[in-house]
Coordinates of C-alpha atoms in Angstrom, one line a residue:
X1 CA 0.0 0.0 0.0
X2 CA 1.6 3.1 -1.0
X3 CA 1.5 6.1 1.2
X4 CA 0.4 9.6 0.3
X5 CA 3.1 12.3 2.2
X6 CA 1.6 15.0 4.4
X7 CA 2.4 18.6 2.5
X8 CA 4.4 21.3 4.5
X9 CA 2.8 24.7 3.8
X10 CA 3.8 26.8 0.6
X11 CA 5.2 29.4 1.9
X12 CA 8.4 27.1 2.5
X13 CA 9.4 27.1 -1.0
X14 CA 11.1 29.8 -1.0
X15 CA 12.9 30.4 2.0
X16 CA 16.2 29.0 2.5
X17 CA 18.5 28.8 5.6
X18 CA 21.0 31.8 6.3
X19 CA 24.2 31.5 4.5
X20 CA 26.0 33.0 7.3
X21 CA 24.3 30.8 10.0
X22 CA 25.6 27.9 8.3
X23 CA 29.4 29.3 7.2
X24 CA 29.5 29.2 11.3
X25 CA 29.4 25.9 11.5
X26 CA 32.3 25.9 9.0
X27 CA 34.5 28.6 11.1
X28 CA 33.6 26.7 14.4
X29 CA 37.6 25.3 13.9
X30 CA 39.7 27.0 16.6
X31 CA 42.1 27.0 14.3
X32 CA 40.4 29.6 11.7
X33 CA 40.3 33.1 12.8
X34 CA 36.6 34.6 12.6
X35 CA 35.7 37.9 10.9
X36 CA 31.9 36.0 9.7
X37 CA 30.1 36.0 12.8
X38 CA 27.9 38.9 13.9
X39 CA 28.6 38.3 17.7
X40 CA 29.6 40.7 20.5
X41 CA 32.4 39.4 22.2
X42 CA 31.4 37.1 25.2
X43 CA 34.9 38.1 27.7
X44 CA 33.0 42.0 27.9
X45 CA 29.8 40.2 29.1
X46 CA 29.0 41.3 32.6
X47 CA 28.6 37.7 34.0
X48 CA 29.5 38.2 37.5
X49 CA 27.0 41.3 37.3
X50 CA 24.2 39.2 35.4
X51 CA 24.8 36.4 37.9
X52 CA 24.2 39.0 41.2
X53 CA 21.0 40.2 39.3
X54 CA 19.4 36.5 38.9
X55 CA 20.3 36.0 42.7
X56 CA 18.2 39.2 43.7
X57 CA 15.2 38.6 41.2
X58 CA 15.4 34.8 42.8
X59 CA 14.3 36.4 45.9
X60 CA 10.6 37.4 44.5
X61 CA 9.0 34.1 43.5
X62 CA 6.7 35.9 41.4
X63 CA 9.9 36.0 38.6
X64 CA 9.3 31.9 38.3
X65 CA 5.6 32.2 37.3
X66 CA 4.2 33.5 33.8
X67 CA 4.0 37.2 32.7
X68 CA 2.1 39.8 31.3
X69 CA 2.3 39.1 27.4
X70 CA 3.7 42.4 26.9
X71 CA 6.2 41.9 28.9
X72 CA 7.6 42.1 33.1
X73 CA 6.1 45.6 34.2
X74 CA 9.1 46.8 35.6
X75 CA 11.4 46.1 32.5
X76 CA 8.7 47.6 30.3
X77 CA 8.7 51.2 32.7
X78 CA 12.5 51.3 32.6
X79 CA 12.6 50.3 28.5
X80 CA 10.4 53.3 27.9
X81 CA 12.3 56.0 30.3
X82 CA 15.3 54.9 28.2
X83 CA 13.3 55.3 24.8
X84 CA 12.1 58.4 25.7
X85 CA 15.4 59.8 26.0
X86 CA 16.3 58.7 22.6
X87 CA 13.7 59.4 20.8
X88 CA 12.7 63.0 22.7
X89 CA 9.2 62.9 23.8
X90 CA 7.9 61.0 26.5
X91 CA 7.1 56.9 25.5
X92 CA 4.2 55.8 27.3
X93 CA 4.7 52.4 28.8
X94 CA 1.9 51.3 26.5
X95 CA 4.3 51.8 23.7
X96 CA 6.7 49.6 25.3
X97 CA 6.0 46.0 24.2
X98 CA 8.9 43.3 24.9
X99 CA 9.8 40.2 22.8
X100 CA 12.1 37.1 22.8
X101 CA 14.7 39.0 21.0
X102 CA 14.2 41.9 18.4
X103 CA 14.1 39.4 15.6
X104 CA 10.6 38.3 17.1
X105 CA 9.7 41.9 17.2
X106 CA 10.0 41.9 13.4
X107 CA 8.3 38.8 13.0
X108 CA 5.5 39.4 14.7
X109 CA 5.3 42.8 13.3
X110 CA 5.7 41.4 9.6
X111 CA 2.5 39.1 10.0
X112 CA 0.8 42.5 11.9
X113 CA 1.7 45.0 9.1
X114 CA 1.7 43.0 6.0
X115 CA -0.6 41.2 3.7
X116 CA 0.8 38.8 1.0
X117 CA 1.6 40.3 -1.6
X118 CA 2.8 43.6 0.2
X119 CA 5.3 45.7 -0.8
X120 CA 8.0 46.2 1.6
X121 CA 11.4 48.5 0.7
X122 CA 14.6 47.1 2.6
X123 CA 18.8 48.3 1.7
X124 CA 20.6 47.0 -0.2
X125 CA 23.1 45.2 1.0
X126 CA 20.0 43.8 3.5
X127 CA 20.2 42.9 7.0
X128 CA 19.7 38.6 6.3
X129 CA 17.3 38.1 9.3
X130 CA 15.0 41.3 7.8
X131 CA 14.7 38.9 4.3
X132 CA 14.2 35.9 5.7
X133 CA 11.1 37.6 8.0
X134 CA 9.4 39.5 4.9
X135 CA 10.1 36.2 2.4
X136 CA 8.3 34.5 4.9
X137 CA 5.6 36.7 5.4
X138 CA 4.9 37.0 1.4
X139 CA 6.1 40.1 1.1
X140 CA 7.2 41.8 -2.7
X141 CA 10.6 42.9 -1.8
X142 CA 12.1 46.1 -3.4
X143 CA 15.7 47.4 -2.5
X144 CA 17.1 50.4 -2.2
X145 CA 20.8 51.3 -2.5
X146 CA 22.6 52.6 0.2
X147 CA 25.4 55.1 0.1
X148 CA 28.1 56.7 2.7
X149 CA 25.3 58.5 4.3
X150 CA 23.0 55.5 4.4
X151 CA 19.5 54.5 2.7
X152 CA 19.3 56.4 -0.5
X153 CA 16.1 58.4 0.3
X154 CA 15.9 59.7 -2.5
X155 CA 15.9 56.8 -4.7
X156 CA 13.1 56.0 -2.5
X157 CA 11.4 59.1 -3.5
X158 CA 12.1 58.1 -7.1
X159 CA 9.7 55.0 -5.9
X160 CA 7.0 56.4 -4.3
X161 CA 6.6 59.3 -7.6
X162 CA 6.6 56.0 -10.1
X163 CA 3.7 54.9 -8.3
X164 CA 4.7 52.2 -5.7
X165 CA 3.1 51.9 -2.0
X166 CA 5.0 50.4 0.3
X167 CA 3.3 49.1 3.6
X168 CA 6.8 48.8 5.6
X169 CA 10.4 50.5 4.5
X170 CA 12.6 48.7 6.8
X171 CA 16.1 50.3 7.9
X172 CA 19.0 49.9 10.0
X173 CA 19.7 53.1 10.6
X174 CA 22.8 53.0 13.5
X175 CA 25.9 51.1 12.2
X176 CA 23.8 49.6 9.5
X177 CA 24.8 45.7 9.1
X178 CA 25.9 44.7 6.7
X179 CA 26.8 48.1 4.7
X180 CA 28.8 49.7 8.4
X181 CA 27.3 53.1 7.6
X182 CA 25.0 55.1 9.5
X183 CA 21.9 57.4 7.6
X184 CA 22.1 61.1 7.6
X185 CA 20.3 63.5 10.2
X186 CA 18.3 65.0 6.7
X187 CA 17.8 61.4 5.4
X188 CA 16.3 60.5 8.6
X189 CA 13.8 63.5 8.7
X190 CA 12.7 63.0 4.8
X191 CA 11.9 59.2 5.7
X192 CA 10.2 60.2 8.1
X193 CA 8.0 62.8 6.0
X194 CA 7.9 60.6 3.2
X195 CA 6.0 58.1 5.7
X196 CA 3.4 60.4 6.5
X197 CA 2.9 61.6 3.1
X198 CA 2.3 58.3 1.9
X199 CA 1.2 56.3 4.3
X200 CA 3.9 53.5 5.3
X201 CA 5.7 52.1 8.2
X202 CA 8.9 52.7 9.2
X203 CA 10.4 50.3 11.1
X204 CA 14.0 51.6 12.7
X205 CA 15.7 48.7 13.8
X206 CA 18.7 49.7 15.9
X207 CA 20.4 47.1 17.6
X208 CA 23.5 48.5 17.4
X209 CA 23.1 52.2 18.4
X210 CA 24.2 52.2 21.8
X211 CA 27.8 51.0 20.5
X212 CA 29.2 54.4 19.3
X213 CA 32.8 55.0 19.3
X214 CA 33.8 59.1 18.7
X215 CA 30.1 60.6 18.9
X216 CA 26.6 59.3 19.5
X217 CA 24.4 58.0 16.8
X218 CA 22.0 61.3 15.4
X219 CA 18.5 61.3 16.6
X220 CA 16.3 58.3 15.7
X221 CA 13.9 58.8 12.7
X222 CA 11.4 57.9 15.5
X223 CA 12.0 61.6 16.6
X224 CA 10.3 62.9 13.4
X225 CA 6.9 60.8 13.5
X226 CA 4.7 58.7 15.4
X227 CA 4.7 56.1 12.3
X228 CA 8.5 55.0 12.7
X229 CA 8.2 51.6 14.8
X230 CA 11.5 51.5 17.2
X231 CA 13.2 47.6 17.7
X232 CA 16.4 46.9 19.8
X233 CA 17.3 44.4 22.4
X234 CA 20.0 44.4 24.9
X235 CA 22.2 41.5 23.3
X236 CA 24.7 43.7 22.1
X237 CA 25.7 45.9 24.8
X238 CA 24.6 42.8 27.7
X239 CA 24.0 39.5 26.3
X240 CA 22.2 37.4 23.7
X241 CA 20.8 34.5 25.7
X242 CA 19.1 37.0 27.9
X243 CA 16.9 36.9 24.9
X244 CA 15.4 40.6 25.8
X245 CA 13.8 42.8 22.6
X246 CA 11.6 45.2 22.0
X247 CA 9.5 47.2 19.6
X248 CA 8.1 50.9 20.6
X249 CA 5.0 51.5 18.5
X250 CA 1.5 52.9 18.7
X251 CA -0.7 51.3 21.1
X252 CA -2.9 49.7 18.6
X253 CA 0.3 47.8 16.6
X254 CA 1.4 46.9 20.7
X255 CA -2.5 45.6 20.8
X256 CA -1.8 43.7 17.7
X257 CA 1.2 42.3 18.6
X258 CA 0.1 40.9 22.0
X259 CA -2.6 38.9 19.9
X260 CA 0.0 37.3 17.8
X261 CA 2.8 36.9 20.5
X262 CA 0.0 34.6 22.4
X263 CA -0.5 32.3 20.0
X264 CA 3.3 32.4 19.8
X265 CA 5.1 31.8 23.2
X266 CA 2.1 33.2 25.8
X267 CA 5.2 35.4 27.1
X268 CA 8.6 36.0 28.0
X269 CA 10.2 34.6 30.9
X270 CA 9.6 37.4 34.0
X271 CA 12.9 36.0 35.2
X272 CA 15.1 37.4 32.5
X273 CA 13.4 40.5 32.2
X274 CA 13.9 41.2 36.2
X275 CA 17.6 41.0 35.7
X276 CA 17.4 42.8 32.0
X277 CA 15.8 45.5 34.4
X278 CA 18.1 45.7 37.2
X279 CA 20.9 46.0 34.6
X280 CA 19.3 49.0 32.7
X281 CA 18.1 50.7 36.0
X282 CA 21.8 51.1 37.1
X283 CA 22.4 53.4 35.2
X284 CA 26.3 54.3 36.7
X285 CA 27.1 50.8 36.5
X286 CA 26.1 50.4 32.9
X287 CA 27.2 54.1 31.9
X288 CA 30.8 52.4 32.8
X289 CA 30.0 49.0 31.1
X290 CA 29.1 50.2 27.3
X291 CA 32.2 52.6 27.8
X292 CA 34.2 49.6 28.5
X293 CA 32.5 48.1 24.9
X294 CA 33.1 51.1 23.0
X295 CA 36.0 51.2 23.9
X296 CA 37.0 47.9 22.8
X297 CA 35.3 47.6 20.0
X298 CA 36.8 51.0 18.7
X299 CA 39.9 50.5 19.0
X300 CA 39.4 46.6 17.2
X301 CA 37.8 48.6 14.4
X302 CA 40.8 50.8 14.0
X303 CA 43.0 47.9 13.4
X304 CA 41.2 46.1 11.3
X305 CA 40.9 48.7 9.2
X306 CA 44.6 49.8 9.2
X307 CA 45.7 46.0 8.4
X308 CA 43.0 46.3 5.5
X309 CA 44.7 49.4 4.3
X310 CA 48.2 48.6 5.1
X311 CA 48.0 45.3 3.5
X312 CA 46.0 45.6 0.6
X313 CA 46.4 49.4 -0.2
X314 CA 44.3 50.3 -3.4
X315 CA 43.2 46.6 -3.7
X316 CA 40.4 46.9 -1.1
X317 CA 37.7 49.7 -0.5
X318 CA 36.4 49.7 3.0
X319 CA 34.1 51.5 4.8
X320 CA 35.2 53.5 8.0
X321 CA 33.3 52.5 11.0
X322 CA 32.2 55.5 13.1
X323 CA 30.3 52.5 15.7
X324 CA 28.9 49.2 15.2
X325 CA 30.2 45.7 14.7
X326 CA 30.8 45.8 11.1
X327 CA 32.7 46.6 8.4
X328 CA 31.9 46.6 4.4
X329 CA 35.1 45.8 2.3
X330 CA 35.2 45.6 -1.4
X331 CA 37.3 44.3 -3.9
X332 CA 39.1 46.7 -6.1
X333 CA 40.6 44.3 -8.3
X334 CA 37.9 41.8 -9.8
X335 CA 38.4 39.4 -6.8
X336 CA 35.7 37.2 -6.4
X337 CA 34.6 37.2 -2.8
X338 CA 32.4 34.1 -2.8
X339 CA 34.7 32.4 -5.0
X340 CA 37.5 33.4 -2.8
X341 CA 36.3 32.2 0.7
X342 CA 37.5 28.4 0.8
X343 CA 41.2 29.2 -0.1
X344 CA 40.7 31.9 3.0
X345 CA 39.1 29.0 5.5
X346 CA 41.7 26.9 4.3
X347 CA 44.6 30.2 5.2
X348 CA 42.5 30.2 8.2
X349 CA 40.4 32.8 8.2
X350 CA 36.4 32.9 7.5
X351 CA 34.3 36.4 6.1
X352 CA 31.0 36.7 4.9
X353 CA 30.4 37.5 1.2
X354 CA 28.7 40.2 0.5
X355 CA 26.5 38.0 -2.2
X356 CA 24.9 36.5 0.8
X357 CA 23.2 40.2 1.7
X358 CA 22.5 40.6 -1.7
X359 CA 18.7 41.5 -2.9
X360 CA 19.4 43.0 -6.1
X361 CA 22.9 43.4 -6.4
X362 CA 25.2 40.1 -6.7
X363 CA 28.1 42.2 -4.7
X364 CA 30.2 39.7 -5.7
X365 CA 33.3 41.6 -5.2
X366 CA 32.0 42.4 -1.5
X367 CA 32.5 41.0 2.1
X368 CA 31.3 41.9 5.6
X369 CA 34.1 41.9 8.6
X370 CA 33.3 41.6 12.2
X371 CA 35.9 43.0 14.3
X372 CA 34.6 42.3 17.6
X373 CA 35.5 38.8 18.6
X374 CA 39.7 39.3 18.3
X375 CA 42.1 41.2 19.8
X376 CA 44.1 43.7 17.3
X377 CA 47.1 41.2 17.0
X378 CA 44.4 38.6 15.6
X379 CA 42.6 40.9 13.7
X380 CA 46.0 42.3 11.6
X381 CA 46.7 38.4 11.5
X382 CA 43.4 37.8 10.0
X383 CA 43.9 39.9 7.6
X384 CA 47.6 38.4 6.4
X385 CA 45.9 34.8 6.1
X386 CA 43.0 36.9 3.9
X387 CA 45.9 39.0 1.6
X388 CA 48.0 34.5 1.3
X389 CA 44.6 33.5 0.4
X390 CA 44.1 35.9 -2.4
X391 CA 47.4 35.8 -3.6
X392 CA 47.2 32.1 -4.1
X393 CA 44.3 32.5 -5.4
X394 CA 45.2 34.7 -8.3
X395 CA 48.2 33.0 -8.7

């Protein structure tokens, strides 16, 4: 008797797993020095201070028990006294809705904000996790290129006069990854119009923002209009498997959210969120401990891009990281980037090709650095096993 399959649903087809999520498993070698991962570097994670915070929350037995779907009450008050700063008018606490992670937040907003069949405008280079989110939600995907000064706004323009309507334009405004630049003050004020003109979402994913290295990050397009949706989590300046993200938004997208999030997960864990809260409620203590990051990461930054320079001289073209985690190289010279990675894992040293970012552009000649995991010696190594690789792959 033959046997008829059960179908998975459609929408599968098309998605496929992220090419940078599986290079890690390649660059997983201790031998093979990492510039692929997006990861903040685990030895400036406050453990000892994360540790002190789960024993205090420990005390109040209501942290083991579920939460309010939103999110702990405490953590939401102290997220939106911290938003309201940012953004410069005051965030009420039913704005404040926290997720497992700001890559739920734009899940759950995609199915909220999006029909199939919806346009949404993203950069290009893209941030992977944004494609993945609006390929699975359906979504008609048009890019827009991005320049020094960040999303090219007016090529967006250019969009909106030929007669498309977006539902979401989705931008990584701070330290954008992968492209390592960060959108103009003017850019960020014209999006903002342009979203009220026309009637779209903004959705201002900043994840990196708090990791400034000379001067802060400009005001968030949030400031200009009530239609820019806010996401960010505390991975990068605390730690990832905290798993704490949010979204600031209108009450009735919150509303909607909450819906969704419920057939999801219920909530969050209250126990997390307690010590998420006592972490961003000290504020000395963690004024000290994102110095300490910026710090670090600033200076790594600085040498990876002198051992770029140095080493490559007109071959390379790099982007100058002013914050962040990232940096966008390209080649000058017709090197293939894709087609140069496994002569640089077998060097021993891993990157991300830009073609993996790619929406319309094949950026073949392109890769995205992290400089966050090594030290500077590793990082100027890196970059010698990179300059062997290339030069035995030419020759």
């Amino acid at each position: 008797m033959s046997l008829t399959s059960p179908a998975l649903a459609g929408k599968l087809a098309g998605l496929q797993s992220s090419a940078i999520r599986d290079l890690l498993k390649l660059t997983a070698r201790p031998e093979i020095i990492s510039l692929a991962g997006g990861l903040p570097d685990a030895a400036l994670m406050p453990g000892e201070r994360i540790a002190a915070a789960a024993e205090a929350a420990l005390r109040d037995p209501a942290v083991l028990q579920y939460t309010e779907s939103p999110g702990w009450p405490a953590l939401r008050a102290v997220i939106a006294e911290r938003e309201s700063a940012k953004i410069g008018r005051s965030v009420p606490v039913g704005e404040v809705f926290i997720t497992h992670g700001s890559q739920q937040a734009l899940s759950l907003l995609a199915e909220v904000l999006l029909d199939p069949g919806a346009l949404v405008v993203v950069e290009d280079p893209a941030y992977v996790g944004a494609l993945q989110v609006f390929r699975a939600a359906g979504a008609r995907i048009v890019a827009v290129p991005l320049d020094a000064d960040g999303l090219r706004v007016d090529v967006l323009e250019e969009l909106l006069v030929a007669g498309e309507r977006p539902a979401v334009v989705h931008t990584v405004a701070n330290f954008h990854n992968p492209g390592g630049v960060t959108l103009a003050p003017e850019r960020r004020r014209r999006l903002a119009e342009l979203a009220e003109a026309h009637g779209f979402w903004v959705i201002e994913d900043d994840p990196y923002g708090e990791l400034w290295f000379d001067e802060p990050a400009p005001a968030p397009v949030a400031s200009y209009s009530p239609q820019v949706i806010r996401l960010s989590s505390v991975s990068k300046i605390l730690a990832p498997a905290l798993r704490v993200g949010w979204l600031i938004a209108p009450e009735k997208v919150c509303r909607a959210v909450e819906l969704l999030k419920q057939g999801a997960d219920l909530c969050g864990s209250a126990l997390t969120h307690q010590i998420t809260t006592d972490l961003l409620a000290d504020t000395d203590w963690l004024t000290t401990h994102v110095d300490t990051i910026r710090a670090a990461y600033g200076t790594r930054a600085r040498a990876l891009v002198t051992a770029l320079r140095t080493t490559f001289a007109d071959r390379v073209h790099c982007t100058d990281p002013t914050g962040g985690m990232f940096i966008w190289a390209d080649f000058t010279d017709g090197t293939n980037a894709s087609t140069l990675l496994p002569a640089a894992l077998e060097a021993g040293v891993a990157y991300v090709p830009g073609a993996a970012f790619a929406v319309t552009d094949a950026y073949q000649a392109s890769m995205r650095l992290c400089f966050t995991t090594s030290d500077e010696p590793t990082l100027t190594e890196a970059i010698n096993r990179l300059a062997k690789a290339a030069t035995t792959s030419v020759g």
